[in-house]
Short mmCIF file of C-alpha atoms in Angstrom, two decimals:
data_model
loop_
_atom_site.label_atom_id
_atom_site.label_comp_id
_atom_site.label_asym_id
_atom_site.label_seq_id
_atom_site.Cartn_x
_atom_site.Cartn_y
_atom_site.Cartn_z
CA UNK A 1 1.71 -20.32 4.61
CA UNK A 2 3.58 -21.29 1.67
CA UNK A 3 2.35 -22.09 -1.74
CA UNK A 4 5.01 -24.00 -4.67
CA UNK A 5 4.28 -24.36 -8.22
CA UNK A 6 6.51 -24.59 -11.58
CA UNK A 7 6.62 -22.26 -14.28
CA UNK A 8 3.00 -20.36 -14.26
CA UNK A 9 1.59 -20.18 -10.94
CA UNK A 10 -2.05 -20.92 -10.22
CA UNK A 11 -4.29 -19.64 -8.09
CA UNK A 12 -4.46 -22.86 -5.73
CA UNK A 13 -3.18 -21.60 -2.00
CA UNK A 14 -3.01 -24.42 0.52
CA UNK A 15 -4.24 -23.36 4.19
CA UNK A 16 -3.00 -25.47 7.11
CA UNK A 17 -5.17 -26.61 10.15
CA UNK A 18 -3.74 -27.87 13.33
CA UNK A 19 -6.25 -29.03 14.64
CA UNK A 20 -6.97 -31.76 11.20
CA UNK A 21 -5.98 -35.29 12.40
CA UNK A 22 -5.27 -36.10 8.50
CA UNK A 23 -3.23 -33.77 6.66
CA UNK A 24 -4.82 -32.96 3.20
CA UNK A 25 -2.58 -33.48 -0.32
CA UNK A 26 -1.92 -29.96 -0.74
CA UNK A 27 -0.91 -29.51 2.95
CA UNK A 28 0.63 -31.81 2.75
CA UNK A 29 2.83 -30.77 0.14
CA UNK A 30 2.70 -27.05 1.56
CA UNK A 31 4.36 -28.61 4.69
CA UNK A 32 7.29 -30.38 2.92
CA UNK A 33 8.26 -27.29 0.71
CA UNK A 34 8.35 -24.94 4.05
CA UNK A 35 10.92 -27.30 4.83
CA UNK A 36 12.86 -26.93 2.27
CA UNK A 37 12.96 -23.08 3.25
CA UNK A 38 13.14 -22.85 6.80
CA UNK A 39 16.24 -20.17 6.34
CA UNK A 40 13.81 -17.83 4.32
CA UNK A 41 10.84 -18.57 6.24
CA UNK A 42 12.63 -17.31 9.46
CA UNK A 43 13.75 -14.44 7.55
CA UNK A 44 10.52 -13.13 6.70
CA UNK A 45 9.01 -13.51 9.90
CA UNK A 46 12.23 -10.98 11.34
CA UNK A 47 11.45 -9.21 8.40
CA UNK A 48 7.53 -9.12 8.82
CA UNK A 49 8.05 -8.54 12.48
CA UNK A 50 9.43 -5.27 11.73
CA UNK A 51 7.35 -4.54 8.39
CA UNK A 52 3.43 -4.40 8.05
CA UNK A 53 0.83 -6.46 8.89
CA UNK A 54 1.64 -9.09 6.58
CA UNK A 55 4.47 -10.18 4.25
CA UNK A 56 5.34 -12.17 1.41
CA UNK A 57 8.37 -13.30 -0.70
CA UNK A 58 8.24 -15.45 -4.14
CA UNK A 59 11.65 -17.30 -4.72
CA UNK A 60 12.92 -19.50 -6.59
CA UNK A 61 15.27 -20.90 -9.67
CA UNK A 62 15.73 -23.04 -12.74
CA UNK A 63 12.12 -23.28 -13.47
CA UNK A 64 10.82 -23.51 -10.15
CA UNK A 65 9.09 -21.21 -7.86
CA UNK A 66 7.62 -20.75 -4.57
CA UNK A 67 5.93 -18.25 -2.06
CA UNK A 68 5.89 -17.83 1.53
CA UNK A 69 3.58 -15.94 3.65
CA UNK A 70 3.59 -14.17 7.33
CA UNK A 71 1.29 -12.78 9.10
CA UNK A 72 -2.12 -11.10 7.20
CA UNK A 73 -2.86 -9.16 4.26
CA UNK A 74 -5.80 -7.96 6.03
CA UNK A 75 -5.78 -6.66 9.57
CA UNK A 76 -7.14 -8.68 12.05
CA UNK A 77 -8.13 -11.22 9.91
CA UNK A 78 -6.12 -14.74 9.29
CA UNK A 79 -5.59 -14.05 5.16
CA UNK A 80 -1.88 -14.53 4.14
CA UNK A 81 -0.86 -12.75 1.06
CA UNK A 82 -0.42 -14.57 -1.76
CA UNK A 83 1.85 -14.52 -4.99
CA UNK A 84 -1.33 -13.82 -7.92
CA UNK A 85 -2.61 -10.39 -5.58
CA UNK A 86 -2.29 -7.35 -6.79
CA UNK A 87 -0.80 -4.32 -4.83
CA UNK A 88 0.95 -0.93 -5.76
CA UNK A 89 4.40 -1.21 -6.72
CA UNK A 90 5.80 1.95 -6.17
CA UNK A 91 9.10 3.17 -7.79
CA UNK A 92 9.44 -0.47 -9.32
CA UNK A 93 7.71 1.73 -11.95
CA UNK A 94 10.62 3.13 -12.65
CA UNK A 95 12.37 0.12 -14.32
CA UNK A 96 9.32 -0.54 -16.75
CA UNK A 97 9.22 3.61 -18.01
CA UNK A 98 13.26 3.09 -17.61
CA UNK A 99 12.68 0.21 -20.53
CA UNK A 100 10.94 2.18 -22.92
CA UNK A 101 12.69 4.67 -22.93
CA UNK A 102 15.56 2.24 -23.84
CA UNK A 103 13.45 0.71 -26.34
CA UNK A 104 13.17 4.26 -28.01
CA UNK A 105 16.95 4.37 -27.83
CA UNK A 106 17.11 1.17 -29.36
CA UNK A 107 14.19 2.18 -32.26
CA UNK A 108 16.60 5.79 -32.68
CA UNK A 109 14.06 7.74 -31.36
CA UNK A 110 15.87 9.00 -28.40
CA UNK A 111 19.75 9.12 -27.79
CA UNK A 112 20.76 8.58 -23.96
CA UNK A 113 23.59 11.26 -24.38
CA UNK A 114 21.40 14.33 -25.74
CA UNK A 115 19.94 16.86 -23.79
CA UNK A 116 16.09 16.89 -22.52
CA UNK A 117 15.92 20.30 -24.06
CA UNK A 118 16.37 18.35 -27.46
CA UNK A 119 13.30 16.49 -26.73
CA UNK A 120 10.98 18.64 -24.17
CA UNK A 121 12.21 22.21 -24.54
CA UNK A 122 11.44 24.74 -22.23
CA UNK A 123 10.57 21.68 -19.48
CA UNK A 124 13.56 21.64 -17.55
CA UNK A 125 14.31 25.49 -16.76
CA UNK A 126 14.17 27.69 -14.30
CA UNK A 127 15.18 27.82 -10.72
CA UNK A 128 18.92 27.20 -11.62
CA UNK A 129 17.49 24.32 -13.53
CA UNK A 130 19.18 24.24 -17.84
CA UNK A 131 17.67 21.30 -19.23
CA UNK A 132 20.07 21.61 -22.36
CA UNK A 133 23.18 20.51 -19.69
CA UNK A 134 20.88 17.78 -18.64
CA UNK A 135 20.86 14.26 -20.59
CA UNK A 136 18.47 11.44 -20.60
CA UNK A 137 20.93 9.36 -19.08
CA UNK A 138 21.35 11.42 -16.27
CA UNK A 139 17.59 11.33 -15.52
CA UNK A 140 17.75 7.72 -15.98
CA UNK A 141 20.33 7.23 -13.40
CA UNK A 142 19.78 10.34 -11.18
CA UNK A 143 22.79 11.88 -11.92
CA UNK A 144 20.62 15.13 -12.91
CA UNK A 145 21.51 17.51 -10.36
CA UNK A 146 17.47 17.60 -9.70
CA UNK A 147 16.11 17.57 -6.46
CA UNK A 148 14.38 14.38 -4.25
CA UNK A 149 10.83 15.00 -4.84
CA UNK A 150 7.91 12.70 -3.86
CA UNK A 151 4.21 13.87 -3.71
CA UNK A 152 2.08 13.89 -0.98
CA UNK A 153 -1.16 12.44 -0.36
CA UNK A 154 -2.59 15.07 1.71
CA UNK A 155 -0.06 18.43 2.19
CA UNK A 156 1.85 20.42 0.20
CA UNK A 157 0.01 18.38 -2.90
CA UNK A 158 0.65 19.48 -6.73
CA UNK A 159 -2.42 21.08 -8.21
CA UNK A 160 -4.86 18.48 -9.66
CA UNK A 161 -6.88 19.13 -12.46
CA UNK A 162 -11.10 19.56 -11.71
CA UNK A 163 -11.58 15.56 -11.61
CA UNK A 164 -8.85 14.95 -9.34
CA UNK A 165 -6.31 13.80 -11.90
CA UNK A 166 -2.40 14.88 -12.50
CA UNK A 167 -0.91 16.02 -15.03
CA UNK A 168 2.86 15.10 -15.46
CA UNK A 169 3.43 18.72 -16.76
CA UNK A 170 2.24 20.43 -13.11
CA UNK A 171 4.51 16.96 -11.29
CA UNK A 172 7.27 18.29 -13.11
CA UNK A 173 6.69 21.96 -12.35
CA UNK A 174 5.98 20.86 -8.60
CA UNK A 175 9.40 18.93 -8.40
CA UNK A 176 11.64 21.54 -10.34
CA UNK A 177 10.10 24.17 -7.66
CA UNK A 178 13.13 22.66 -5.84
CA UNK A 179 16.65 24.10 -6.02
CA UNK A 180 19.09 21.47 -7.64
CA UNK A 181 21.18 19.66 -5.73
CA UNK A 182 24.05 19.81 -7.55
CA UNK A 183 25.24 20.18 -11.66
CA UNK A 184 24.55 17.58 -13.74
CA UNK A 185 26.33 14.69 -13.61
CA UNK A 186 28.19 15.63 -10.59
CA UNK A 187 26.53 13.52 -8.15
CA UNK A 188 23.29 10.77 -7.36
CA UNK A 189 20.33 12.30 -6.05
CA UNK A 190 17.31 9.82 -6.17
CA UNK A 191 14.36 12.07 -7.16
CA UNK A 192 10.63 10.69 -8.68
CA UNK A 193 10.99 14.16 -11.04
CA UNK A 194 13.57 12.56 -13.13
CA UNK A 195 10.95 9.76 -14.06
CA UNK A 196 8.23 12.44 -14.55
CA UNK A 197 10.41 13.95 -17.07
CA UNK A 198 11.03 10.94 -18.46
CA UNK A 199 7.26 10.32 -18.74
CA UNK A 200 6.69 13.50 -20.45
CA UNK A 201 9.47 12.40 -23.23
CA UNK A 202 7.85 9.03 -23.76
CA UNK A 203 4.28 10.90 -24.61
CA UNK A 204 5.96 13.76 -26.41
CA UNK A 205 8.30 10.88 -29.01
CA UNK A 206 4.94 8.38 -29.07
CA UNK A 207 2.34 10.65 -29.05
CA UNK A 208 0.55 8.42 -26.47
CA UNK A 209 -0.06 8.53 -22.82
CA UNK A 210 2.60 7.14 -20.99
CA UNK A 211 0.63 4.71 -19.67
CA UNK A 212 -0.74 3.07 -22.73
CA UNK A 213 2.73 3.16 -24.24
CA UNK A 214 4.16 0.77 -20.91
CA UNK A 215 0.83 -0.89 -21.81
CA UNK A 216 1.45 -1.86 -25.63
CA UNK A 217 5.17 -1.87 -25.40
CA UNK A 218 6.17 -3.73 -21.99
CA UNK A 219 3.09 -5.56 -19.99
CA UNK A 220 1.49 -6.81 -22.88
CA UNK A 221 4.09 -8.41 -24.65
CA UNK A 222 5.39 -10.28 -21.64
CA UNK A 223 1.93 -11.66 -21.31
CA UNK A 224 1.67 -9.78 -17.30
CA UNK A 225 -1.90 -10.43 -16.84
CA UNK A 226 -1.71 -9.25 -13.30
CA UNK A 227 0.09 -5.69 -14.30
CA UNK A 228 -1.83 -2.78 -14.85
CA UNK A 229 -0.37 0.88 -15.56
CA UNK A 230 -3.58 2.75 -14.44
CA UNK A 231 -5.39 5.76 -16.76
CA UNK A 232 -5.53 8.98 -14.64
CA UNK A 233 -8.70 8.57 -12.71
CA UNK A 234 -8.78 4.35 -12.21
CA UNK A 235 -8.29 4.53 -8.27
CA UNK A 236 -9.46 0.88 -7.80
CA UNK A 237 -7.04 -2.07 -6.93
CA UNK A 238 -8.27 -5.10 -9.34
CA UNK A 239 -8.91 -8.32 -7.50
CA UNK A 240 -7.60 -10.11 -5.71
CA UNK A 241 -5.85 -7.71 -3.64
CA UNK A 242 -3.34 -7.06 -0.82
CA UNK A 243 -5.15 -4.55 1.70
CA UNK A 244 -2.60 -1.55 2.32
CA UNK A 245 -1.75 0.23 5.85
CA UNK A 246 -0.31 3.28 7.40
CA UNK A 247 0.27 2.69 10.95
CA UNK A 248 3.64 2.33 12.93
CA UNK A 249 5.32 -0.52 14.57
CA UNK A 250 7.59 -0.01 17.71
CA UNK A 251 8.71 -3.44 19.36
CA UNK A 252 5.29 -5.96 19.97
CA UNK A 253 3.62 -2.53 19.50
CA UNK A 254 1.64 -1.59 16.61
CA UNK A 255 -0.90 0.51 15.45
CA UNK A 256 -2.88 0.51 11.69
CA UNK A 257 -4.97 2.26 9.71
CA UNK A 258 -5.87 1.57 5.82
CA UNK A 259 -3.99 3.45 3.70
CA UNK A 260 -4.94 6.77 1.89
CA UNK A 261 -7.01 6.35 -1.20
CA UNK A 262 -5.10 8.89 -4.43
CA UNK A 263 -5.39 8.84 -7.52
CA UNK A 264 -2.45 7.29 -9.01
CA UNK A 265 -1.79 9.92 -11.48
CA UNK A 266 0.07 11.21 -8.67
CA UNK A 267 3.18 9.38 -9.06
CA UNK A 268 2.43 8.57 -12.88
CA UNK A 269 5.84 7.02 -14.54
CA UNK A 270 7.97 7.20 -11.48
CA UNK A 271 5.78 5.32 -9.06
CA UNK A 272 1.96 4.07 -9.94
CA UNK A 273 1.81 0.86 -11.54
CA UNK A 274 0.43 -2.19 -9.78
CA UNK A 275 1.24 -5.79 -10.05
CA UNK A 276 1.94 -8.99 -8.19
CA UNK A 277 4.93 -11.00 -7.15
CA UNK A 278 4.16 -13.42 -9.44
CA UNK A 279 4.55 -11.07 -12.45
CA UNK A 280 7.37 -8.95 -11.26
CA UNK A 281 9.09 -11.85 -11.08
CA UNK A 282 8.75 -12.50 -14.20
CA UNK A 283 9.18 -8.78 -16.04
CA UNK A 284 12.65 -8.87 -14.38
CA UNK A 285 13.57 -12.10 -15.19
CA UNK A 286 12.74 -10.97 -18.96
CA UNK A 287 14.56 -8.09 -18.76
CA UNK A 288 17.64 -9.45 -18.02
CA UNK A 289 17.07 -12.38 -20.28
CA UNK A 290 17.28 -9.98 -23.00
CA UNK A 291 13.71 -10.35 -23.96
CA UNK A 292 12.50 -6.48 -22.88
CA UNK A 293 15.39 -4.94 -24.38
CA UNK A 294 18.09 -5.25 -27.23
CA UNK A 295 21.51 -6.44 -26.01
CA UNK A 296 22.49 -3.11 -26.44
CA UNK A 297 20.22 -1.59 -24.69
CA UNK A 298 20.27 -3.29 -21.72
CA UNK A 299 24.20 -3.16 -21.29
CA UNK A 300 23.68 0.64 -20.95
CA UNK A 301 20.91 -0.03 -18.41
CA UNK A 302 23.84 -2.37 -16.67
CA UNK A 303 26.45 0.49 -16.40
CA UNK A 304 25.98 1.69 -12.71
CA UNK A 305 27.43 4.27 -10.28
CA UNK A 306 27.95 3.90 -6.21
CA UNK A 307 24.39 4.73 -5.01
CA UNK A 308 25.23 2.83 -1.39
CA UNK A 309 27.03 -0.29 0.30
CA UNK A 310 26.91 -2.85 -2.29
CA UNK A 311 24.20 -0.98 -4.14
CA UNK A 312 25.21 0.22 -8.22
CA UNK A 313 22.24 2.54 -9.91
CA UNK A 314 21.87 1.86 -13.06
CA UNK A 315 19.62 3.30 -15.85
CA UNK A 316 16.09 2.32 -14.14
CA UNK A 317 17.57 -0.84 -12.35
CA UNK A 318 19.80 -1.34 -9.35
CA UNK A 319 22.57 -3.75 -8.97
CA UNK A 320 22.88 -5.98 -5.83
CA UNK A 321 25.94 -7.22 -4.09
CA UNK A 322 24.81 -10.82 -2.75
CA UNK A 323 26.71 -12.43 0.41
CA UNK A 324 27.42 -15.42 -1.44
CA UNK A 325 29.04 -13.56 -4.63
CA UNK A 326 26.32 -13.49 -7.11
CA UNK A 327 25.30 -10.19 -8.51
CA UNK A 328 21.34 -9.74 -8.25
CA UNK A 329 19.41 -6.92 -10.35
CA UNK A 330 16.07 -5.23 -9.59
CA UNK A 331 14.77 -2.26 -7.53
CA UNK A 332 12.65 -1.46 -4.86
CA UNK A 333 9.20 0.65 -4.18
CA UNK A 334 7.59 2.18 -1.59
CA UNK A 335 3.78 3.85 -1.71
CA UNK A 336 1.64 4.39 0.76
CA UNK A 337 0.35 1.11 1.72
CA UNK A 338 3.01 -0.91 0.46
CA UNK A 339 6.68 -1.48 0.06
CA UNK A 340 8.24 -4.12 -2.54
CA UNK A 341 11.29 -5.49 -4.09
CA UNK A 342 12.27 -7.73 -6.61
CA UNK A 343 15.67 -8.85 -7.66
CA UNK A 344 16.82 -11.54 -10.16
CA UNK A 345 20.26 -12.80 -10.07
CA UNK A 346 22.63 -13.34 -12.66
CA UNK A 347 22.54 -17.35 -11.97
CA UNK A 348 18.53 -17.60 -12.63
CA UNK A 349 17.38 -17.19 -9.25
CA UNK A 350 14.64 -14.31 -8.54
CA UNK A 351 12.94 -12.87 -5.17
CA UNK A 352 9.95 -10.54 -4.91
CA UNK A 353 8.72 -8.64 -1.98
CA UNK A 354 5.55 -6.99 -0.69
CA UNK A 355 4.86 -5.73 2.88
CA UNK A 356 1.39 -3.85 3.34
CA UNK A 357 2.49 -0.95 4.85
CA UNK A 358 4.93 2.16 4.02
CA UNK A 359 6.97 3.37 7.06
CA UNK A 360 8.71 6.92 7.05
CA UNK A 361 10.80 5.69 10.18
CA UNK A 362 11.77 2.46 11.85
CA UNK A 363 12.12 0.75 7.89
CA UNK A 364 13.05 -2.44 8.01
CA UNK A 365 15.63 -2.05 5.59
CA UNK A 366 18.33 -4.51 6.97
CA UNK A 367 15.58 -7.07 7.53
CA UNK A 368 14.30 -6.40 3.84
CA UNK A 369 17.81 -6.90 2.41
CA UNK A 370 18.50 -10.31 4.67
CA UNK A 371 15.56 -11.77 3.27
CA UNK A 372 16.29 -11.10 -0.45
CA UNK A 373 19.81 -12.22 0.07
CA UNK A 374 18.46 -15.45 2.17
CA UNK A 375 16.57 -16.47 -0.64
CA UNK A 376 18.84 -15.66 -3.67
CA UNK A 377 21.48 -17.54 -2.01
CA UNK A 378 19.96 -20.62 -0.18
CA UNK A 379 22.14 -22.94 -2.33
CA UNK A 380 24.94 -21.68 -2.23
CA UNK A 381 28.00 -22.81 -0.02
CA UNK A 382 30.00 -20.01 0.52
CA UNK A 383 27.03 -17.74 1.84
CA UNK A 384 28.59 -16.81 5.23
#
């Protein structure tokens, strides 16, 4: 299935019948632009072949855009994904707390070179942990020294307050229960604490809930419609929305279940926004347009360190190698239920992801990265 549109997308989504002796307008027109894709297409049928039930990419460049659908968003049902449905982003969080955070740089609120202890003393401590050698850039980039930390759904979970709910304080305490990894600065360690940290100094400089502060400073000024920072407590996906799976896939075998309900306080400002491709598309478009950021600002986010083959971390955003030459930014995110990706190049062109499952083996990372670069670089020549 494959839906095209300029500029805004609507919610039209064209559905193809074989057996119809007269093809409709709109299939019509749904057949013609899956033509013009056939590289991508069969890229994200390898890549939903290894990934979840269903999959979904939205592509395109100067102006235009298009989506392309395999498989289901709902098991055992015949219900493509499309761009306008929401799901849960994951760690692509992190580049929206990542921008305020800059923005308070930009406003002198915070400076990327002091220590958290400036800002949140008495946070970072303990456990080898000395939160006045620690800087913000560090836990913008995961250079901290602190250790990988994710939450769990079900073991080994932080402790909740009565209704349920998180607070970042007892995330933080959870993830610094960890030894470091190594001193500050020395090394990349990817770890969600950094971001919970980072959360924490957003409420403690605004005075507001990290959430509404993403809210008022980043989602609503872009106009995202479709992206919602969730209050502790708000559980519910808003419609429409991609249904999300654990299960496991080994060869034509596969197995799923829906995915654990939590409450997304759990992963807070390192991992529990939701959105759509449509309007992740779009935030990262805008932030490297300038228009999220000041110049300034996001040059600092552009200043990256090795974090894997072809891969530079950045402050909150990643920067991607593309076989045809052109540098792509973004990042990824993975809850359970979901993984996504976006990345926009540096030439216009922009790709988002979303598979409805999370797989702790078997990922389909290569596939996931062929697809992205398929798409970025369908027009150009030299892609090998």
């Amino acid at each position: 299935m494959i839906k095209r549109n300029r500029t805004k997308l609507s919610l039209v989504v064209g559905a193809v019948c074989a057996t119809m002796l007269t093809l409709t307008a709109p299939a019509a027109h749904a057949q013609a632009a899956e033509d013009d894709h056939t590289a991508t297409l069969a890229a994200l049928k390898a890549f939903q072949a290894s990934a979840g039930p269903g999959a979904a990419i939205h592509a395109g460049g100067a102006g235009e855009s298009w989506t392309l659908a395999a498989g289901t968003g709902t098991f055992n049902s015949d219900r493509p994904i499309r761009s306008d449905e929401h799901f849960r982003i994951g760690s692509q969080t992190k580049t929206f707390t990542a921008a305020v955070v800059l923005q308070l740089v930009d406003g002198g609120k915070v400076s990327l070179d002091a220590a958290i202890a400036d800002y949140l003393p008495g946070v970072v401590t303990g456990n080898g942990y000395d939160g006045t050698r620690i800087t913000v850039r560090q836990l913008l980039q995961h250079t901290s020294g602190l250790a990988a930390f994710t939450p769990q759904v079900i073991i080994d979970k932080p402790v909740s307050n009565p209704d349920g709910t998180y607070d970042l304080a007892e995330l933080v305490r959870k993830g610094l229960s960890y030894a470091p990894v190594s001193a500050p600065g020395a090394g990349f360690t990817y770890s969600n604490t950094n971001y919970m940290v980072l959360g924490m100094l957003i409420e403690k400089v605004t005075g507001q809930p990290v959430h509404e502060t993403v809210t008022r400073r980043v989602i609503e000024p872009l106009g995202l419609d479709r992206t919602v920072f969730p209050a502790p407590g708000a559980r519910a996906l808003p419609t429409p929305a991609v249904n999300g799976y654990h299960g496991v896939r080994i060869g034509s075998f596969y197995f799923w279940t829906p995915a654990l309900a939590y409450d997304p306080s759990l992963f807070s400002s390192a991992a529990a926004m939701i959105s759509t491709l449509e309007d992740l598309a779009a935030f990262y478009q805008a932030l490297v347009a300038g228009k999220v950021v000041s110049a300034a600002g996001l040059a600092e986010m552009q200043k990256v360190r090795e974090a894997g083959p072809g891969v530079g971390a950045g402050l909150g955003i990643h920067r991607n190698e593309l076989s045809c030459g052109i540098v792509a930014w973004g990042h990824s995110g993975g809850v359970p239920g979901y993984t996504s990706k976006t990345l926009v190049a540096e030439n216009g062109r922009h790709a988002s992801v979303v598979t409805n499952a999370l797989f702790q083996f078997n990922q389909p990372v290569d596939q996931l990265r062929e697809l992205l670069d398929t798409a970025l670089c369908e027009d150009a020549a030299q892609r090998p």
